[in-house]
Structure formats: C-alpha cells, structure tokens
One Martini backbone bead per residue (centre of mass of N, CA, C, O) as a GRO file, in nm:
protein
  291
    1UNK     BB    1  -0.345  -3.211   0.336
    2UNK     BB    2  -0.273  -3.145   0.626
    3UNK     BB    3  -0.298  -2.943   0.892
    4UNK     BB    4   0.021  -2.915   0.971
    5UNK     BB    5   0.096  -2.828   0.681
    6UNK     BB    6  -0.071  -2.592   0.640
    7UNK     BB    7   0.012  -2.433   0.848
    8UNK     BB    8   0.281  -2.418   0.783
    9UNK     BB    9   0.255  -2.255   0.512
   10UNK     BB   10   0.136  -2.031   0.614
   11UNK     BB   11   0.402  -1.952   0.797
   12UNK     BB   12   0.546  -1.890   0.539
   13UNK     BB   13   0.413  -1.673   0.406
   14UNK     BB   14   0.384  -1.473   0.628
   15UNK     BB   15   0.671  -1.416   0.677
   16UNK     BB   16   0.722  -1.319   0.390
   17UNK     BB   17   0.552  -1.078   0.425
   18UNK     BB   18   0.650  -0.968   0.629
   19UNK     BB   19   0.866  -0.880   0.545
   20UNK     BB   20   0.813  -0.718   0.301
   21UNK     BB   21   0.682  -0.511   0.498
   22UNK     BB   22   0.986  -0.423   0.653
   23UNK     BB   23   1.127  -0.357   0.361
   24UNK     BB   24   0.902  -0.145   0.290
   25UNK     BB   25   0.939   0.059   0.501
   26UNK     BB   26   1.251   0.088   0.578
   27UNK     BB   27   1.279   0.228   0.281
   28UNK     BB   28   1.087   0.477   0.308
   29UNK     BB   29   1.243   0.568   0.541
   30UNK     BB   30   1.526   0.574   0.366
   31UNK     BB   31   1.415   0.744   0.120
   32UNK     BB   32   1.288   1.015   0.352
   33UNK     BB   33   1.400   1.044   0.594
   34UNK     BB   34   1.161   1.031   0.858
   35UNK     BB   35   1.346   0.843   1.103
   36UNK     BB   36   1.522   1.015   1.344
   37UNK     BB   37   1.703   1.042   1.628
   38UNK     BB   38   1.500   1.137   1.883
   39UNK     BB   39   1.230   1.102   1.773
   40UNK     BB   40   0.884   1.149   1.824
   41UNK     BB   41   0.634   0.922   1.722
   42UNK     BB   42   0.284   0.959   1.598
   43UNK     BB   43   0.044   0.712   1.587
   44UNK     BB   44  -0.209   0.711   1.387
   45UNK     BB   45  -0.509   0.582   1.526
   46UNK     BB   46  -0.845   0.409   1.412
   47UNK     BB   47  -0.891   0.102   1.373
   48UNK     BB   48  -0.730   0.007   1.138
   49UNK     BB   49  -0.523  -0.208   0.925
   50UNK     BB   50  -0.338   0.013   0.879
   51UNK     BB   51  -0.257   0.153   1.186
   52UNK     BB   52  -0.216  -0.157   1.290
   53UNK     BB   53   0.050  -0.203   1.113
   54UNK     BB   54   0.248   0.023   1.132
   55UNK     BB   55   0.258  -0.038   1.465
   56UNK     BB   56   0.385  -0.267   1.450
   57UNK     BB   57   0.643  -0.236   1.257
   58UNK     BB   58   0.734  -0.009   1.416
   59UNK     BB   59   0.788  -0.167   1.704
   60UNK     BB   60   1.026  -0.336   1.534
   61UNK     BB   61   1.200  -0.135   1.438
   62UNK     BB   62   1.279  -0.023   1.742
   63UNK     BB   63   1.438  -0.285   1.835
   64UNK     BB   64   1.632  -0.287   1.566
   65UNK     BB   65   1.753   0.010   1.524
   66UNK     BB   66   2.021   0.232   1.513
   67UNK     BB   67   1.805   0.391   1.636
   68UNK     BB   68   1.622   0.630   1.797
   69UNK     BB   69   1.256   0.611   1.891
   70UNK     BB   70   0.953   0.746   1.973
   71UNK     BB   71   0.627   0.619   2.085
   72UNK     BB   72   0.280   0.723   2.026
   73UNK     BB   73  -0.048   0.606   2.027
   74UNK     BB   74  -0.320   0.846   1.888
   75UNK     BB   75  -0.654   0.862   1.925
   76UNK     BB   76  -0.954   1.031   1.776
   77UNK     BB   77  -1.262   1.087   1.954
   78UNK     BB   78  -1.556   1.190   1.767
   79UNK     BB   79  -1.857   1.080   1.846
   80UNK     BB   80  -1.942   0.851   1.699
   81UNK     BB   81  -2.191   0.648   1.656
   82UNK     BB   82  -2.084   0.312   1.781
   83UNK     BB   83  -1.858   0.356   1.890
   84UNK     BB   84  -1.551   0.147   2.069
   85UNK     BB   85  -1.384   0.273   2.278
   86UNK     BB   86  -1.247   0.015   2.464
   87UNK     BB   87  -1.064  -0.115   2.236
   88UNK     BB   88  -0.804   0.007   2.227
   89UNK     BB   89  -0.733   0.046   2.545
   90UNK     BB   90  -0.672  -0.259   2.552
   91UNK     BB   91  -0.465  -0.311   2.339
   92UNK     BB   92  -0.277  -0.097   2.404
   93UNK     BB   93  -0.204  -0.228   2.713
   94UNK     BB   94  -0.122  -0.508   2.603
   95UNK     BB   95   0.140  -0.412   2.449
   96UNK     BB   96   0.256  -0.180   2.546
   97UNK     BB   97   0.172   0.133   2.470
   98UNK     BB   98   0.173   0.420   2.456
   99UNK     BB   99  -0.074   0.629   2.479
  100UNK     BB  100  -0.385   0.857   2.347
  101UNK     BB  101  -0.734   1.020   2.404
  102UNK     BB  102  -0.918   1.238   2.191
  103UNK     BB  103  -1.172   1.402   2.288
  104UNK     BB  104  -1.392   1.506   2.014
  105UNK     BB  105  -1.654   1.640   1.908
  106UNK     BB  106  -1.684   1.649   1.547
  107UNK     BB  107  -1.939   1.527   1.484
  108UNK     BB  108  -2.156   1.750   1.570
  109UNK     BB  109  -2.038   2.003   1.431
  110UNK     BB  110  -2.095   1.879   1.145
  111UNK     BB  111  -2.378   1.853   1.189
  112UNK     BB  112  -2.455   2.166   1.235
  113UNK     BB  113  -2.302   2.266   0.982
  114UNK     BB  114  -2.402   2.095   0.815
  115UNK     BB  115  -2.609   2.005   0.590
  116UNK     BB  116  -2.823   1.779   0.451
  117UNK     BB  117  -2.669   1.611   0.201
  118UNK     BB  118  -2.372   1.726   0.258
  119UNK     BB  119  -2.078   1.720   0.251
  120UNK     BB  120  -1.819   1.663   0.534
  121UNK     BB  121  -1.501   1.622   0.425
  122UNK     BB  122  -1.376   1.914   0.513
  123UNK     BB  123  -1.446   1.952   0.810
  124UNK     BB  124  -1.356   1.685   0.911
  125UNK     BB  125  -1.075   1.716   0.833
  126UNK     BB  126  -0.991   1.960   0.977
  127UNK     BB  127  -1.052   1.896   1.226
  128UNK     BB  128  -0.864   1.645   1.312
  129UNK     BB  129  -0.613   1.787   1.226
  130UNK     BB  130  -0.627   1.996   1.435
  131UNK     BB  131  -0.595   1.756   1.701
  132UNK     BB  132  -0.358   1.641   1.616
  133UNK     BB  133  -0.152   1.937   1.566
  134UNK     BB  134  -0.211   2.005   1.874
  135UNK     BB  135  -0.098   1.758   2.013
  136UNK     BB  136   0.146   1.757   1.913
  137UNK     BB  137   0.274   2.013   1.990
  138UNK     BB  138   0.232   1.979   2.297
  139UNK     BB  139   0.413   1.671   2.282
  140UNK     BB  140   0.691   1.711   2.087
  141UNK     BB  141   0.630   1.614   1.809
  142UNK     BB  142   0.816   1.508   1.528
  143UNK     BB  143   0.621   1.259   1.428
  144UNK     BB  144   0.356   1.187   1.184
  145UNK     BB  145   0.198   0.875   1.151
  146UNK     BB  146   0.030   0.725   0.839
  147UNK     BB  147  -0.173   0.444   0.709
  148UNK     BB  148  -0.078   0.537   0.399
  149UNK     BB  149  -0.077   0.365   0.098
  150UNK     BB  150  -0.010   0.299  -0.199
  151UNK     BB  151  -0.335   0.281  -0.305
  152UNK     BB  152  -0.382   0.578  -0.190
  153UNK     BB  153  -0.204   0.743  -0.357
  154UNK     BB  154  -0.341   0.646  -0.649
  155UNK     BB  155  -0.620   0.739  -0.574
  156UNK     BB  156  -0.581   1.046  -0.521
  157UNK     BB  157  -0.479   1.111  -0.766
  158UNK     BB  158  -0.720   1.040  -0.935
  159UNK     BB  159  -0.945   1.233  -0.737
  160UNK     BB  160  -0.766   1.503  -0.860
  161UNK     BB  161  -0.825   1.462  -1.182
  162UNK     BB  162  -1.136   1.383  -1.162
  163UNK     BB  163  -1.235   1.652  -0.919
  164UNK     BB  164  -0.984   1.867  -0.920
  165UNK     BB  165  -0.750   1.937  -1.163
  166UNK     BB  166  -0.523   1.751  -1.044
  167UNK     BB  167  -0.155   1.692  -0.963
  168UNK     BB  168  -0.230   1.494  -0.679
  169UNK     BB  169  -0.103   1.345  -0.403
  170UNK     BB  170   0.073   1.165  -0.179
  171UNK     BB  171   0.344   1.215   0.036
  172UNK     BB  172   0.567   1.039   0.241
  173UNK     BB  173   0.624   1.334   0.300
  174UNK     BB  174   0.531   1.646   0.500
  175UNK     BB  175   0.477   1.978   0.515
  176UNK     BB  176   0.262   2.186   0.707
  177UNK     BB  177   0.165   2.434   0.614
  178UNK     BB  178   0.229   2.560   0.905
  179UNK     BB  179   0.534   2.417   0.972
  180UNK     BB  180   0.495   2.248   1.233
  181UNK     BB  181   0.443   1.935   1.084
  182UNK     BB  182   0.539   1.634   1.012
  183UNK     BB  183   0.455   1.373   0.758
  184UNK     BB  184   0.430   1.027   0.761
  185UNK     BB  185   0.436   0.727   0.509
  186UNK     BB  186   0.585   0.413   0.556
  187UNK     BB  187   0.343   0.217   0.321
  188UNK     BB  188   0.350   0.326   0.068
  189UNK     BB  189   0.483   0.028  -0.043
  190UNK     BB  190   0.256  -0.117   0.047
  191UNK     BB  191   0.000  -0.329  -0.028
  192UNK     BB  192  -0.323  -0.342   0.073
  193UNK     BB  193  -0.338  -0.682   0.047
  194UNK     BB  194  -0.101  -0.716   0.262
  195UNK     BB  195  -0.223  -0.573   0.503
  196UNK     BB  196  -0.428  -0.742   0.504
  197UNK     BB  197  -0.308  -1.036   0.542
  198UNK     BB  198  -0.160  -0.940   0.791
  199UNK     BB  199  -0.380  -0.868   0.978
  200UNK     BB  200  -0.552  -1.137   1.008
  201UNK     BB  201  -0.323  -1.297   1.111
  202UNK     BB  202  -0.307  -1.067   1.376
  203UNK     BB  203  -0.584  -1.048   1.503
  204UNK     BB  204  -0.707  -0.731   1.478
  205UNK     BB  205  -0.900  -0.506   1.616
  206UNK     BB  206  -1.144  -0.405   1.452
  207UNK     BB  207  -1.276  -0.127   1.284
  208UNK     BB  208  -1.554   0.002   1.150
  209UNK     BB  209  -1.566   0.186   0.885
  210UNK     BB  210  -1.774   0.448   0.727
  211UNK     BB  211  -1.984   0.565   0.979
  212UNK     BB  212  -2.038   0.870   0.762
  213UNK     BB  213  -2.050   0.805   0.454
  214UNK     BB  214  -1.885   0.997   0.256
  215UNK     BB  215  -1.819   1.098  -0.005
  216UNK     BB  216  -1.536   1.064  -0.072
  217UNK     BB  217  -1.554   0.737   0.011
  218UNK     BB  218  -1.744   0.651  -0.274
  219UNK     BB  219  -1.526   0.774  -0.464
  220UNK     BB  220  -1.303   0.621  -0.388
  221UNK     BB  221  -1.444   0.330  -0.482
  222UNK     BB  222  -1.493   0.412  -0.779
  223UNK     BB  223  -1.169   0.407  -0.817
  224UNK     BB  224  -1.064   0.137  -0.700
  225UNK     BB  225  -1.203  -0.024  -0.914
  226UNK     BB  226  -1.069   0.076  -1.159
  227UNK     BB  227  -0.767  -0.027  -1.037
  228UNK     BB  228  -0.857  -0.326  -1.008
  229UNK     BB  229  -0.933  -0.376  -1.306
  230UNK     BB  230  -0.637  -0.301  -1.445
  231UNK     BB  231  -0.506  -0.520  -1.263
  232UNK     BB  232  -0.658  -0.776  -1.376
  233UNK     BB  233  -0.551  -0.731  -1.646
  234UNK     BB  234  -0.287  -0.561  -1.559
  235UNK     BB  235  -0.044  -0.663  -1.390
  236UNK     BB  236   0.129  -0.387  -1.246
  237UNK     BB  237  -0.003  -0.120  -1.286
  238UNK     BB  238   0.021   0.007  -1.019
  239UNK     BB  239   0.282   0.017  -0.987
  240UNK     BB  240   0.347   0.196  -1.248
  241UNK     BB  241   0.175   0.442  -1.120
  242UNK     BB  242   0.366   0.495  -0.892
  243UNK     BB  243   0.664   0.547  -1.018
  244UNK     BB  244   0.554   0.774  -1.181
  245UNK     BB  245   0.556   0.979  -0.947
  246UNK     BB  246   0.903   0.912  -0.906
  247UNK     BB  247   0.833   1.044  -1.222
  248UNK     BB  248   0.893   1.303  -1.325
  249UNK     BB  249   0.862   1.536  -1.633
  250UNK     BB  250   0.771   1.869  -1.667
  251UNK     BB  251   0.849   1.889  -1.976
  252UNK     BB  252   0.564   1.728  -2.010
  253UNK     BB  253   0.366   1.906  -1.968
  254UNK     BB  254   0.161   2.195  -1.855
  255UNK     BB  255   0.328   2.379  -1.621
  256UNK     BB  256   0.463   2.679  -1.587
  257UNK     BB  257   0.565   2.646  -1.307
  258UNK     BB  258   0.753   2.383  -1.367
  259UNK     BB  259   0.826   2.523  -1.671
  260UNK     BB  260   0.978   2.680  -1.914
  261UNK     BB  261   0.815   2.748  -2.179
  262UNK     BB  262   0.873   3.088  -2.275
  263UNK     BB  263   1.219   3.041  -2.295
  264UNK     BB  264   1.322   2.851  -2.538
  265UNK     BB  265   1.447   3.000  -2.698
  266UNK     BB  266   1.715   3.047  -2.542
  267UNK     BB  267   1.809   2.749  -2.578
  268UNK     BB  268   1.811   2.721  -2.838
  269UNK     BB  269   2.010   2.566  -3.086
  270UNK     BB  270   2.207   2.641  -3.372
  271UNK     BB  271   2.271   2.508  -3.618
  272UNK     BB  272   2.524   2.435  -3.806
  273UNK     BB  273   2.700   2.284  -4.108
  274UNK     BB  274   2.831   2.033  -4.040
  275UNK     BB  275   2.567   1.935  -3.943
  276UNK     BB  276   2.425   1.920  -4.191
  277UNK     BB  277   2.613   1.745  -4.344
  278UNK     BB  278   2.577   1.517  -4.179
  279UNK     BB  279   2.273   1.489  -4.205
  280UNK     BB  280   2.329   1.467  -4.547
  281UNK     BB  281   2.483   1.192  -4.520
  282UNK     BB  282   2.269   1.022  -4.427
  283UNK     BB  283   2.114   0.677  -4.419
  284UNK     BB  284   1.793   0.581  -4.576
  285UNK     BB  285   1.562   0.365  -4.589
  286UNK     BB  286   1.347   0.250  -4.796
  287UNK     BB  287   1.025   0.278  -4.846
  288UNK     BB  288   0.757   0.123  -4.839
  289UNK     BB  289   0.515  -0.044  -4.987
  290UNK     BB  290   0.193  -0.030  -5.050
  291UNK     BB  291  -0.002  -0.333  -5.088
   0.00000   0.00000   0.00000
C-alpha cells in the first residue's frame, strides 16, 4: 500500500472515530440535559489527554449546537515540581480560547500536612476540589465540565467496592454537596481507547500524568489491568458492565436504604382457590432418568 493510499485510510479510521466520539458526547450531554441555553461551562484542563479531548469536542459542539453556551477552559497549578507551566497558555492562545490559570500550591501544603509515606489523595482531592469550585462560584460558572470517561467511571466502581465496601461509580452529572456547583461528564459514553486514538491523531501537548505517584493512582492501575483483562478475554464486558451502572434494580440488592424490605408482607398477595386450581390444573414433563 502506497503511502498516499495509508494516509487516506488513517484519515478515514480518524473521521469515523471523530464523529463516534461527538455523537457519544452529544448523547450523553442530551440524556442527562447535561448544557442548557445560556450555561457558563468551565472546562477543567489538566493537560491529559482526556481534558484536552473534551475541550476539543466541546468547542466543536458550540459552533453547531442548536443552544447558545459559553466555554471557559480552567487549569489549577498547584506547584508540583517540574510541571510545564508554559504549555497549556500557549496551547490555549492558540486555539483562541477564553482560559485562566488558577496558581495555588496545594502541592507544598499536601506535604507538609500529610506524613512521609502516607497517600496524599483525599486532602489534595478536596484542595483541588476548594480551588475549582472557588472559582466557579466566583465566575458565575453554571457548570463544570470533568474529563472522565466510560473506563473511568467503571474502574472507580470497582475501587469502591474493592476498598470502600461501597456500591458507587462516577455519575455522568452531579450536584456538588455544598448544592453550590454542577458538574458533568460529557465523555462518560466513551472509551479510553477511541480518546487515547483521538488525542494522538490530534497531537495534543500532553503533560505527563501521576507526578505525585498517590497511591490511588497505583490502586486504580491495579483495577485497570484487571478490566483490561476481563475485556480480552470477554470483548464487550466493560461495555456491559457500564450499562449495568445505568440499570440497577433496588430490590435484587441488600440496602435497606434503597429498598423496603421490611414490609414486603404487607406487599405478597395471597393466592385465591381459583389460581391454586388453575395452579394444579398445569401440565409438567416427566423429570429425565439421571445415568
């Protein structure tokens, strides 16, 4: 195959792919009314390849969406060492995007709150979190766009119930506790794979990921590699095991909470003379000879 012809082929797997992902978004923002008329929406950029995947999508649905929606692509430098700072506002300038970079060490305060050798991931999660929707309040935004994806929300499943003893994923859309900011994930319906596929065609500046090496991090490689597993032996299982997510049945599980099964007697129903007759009227196969 000529090199002209192999070009051609790439740009064609690529376009496939492109719309794949922008009607896997499209869907996921209309099936969870995620951006409405009018919306503010701030894109947390961190500079992977999920982030800067979003904000392309994004920026491509606003030019075509039948609603009106403002974009503003957010990054929070927290000082952690050898990060490029450089990168994302030359890139952001670039593509001429509203942006603004949120400067705040929560790396030095992390360590010097947290001892040596234990994980860092629940207080540089909530500073993070504290800086992020500081700033939306602040800026009027009305919703905040996260760049994690279907693999993500599966993966986060199993790290709750593998160590927190808990039934609870990513939620494609979320009202923060404080009831203060939205957040949404466009991405949910989309895998990985086709994201990592999209960025590199898109020759994206990555910045290099897990600078701080959390143990959640570590933990989360380990749950990855084994749904990585499960998806070559079984092709489609992670896809069923998303969709499982949004088909939950209440009453097959064990939470009281979620369930009454306290007062199921009052609930059953007691056969009448009728249906037991009809019940002894049925015709049943003769049961086979076992040997």
């Amino acid at each position: 195959m000529s090199e002209v012809a192999q070009l051609t082929k790439k740009t064609k797997e690529f376009n496939k792919l492109k719309k794949r992902l922008r009607r896997q978004v499209g869907q996921a923002i209309a099936d969870y009314n995620m951006i409405q008329d009018g919306d503010k929406v701030m894109v947390c950029l961190s500079g992977g390849k999920d982030s800067y995947t979003l904000l392309d999508i994004l920026m491509n649905l606003q030019k075509h969406a039948p609603i009106k929606f403002e974009i503003i692509a957010v990054n929070l430098d927290q000082k952690q060492p050898d990060f490029p700072e450089h990168i994302l506002p030359e890139y952001l300038t670039l593509i001429d995007i509203p942006f603004h970079i949120i400067e705040k060490d929560t790396y030095s305060i992390v360590k010097e709150i947290v001892p040596e050798g234990k994980t860092t991931c629940g207080i540089c999660s909530r500073l993070r979190r504290g800086s992020l929707y500081g700033y939306a309040r602040q800026n009027s935004i009305t919703k905040i766009a996260l760049g994690h994806h279907r693999d993500d929300i599966i993966e986060t499943a199993f790290l709750n119930m593998f160590y927190g003893s808990k039934i609870k994923a990513m939620p494609p859309k979320l009202l923060s506790d404080d009831k203060t900011n939205i957040l949404i994930r466009p991405l949910a319906y989309s895998r990985e794979s086709d994201i990592e596929r999209y960025a590199d065609w898109q020759k994206f500046p990555i910045i290099p990921c897990n600078l701080c090496g959390s143990q959640e991090n570590m933990q989360r490689q380990v749950i990855k590699g084994m749904l990585q597993g499960w998806e070559k032996q079984h092709p489609g299982r992670l896809e069923n095991i998303f969709r499982s997510l949004q088909n939950i049945s209440p009453s097959q599980l064990a939470d009281n909470s979620l369930f009454n099964f306290t007062d199921l007697e009052l609930q059953r129903q007691i056969p009448t003379g009728v249906e037991d007759a009809n019940y002894d009227d049925m015709q049943f196969p003769p049961l086979a000879r076992e040997g």
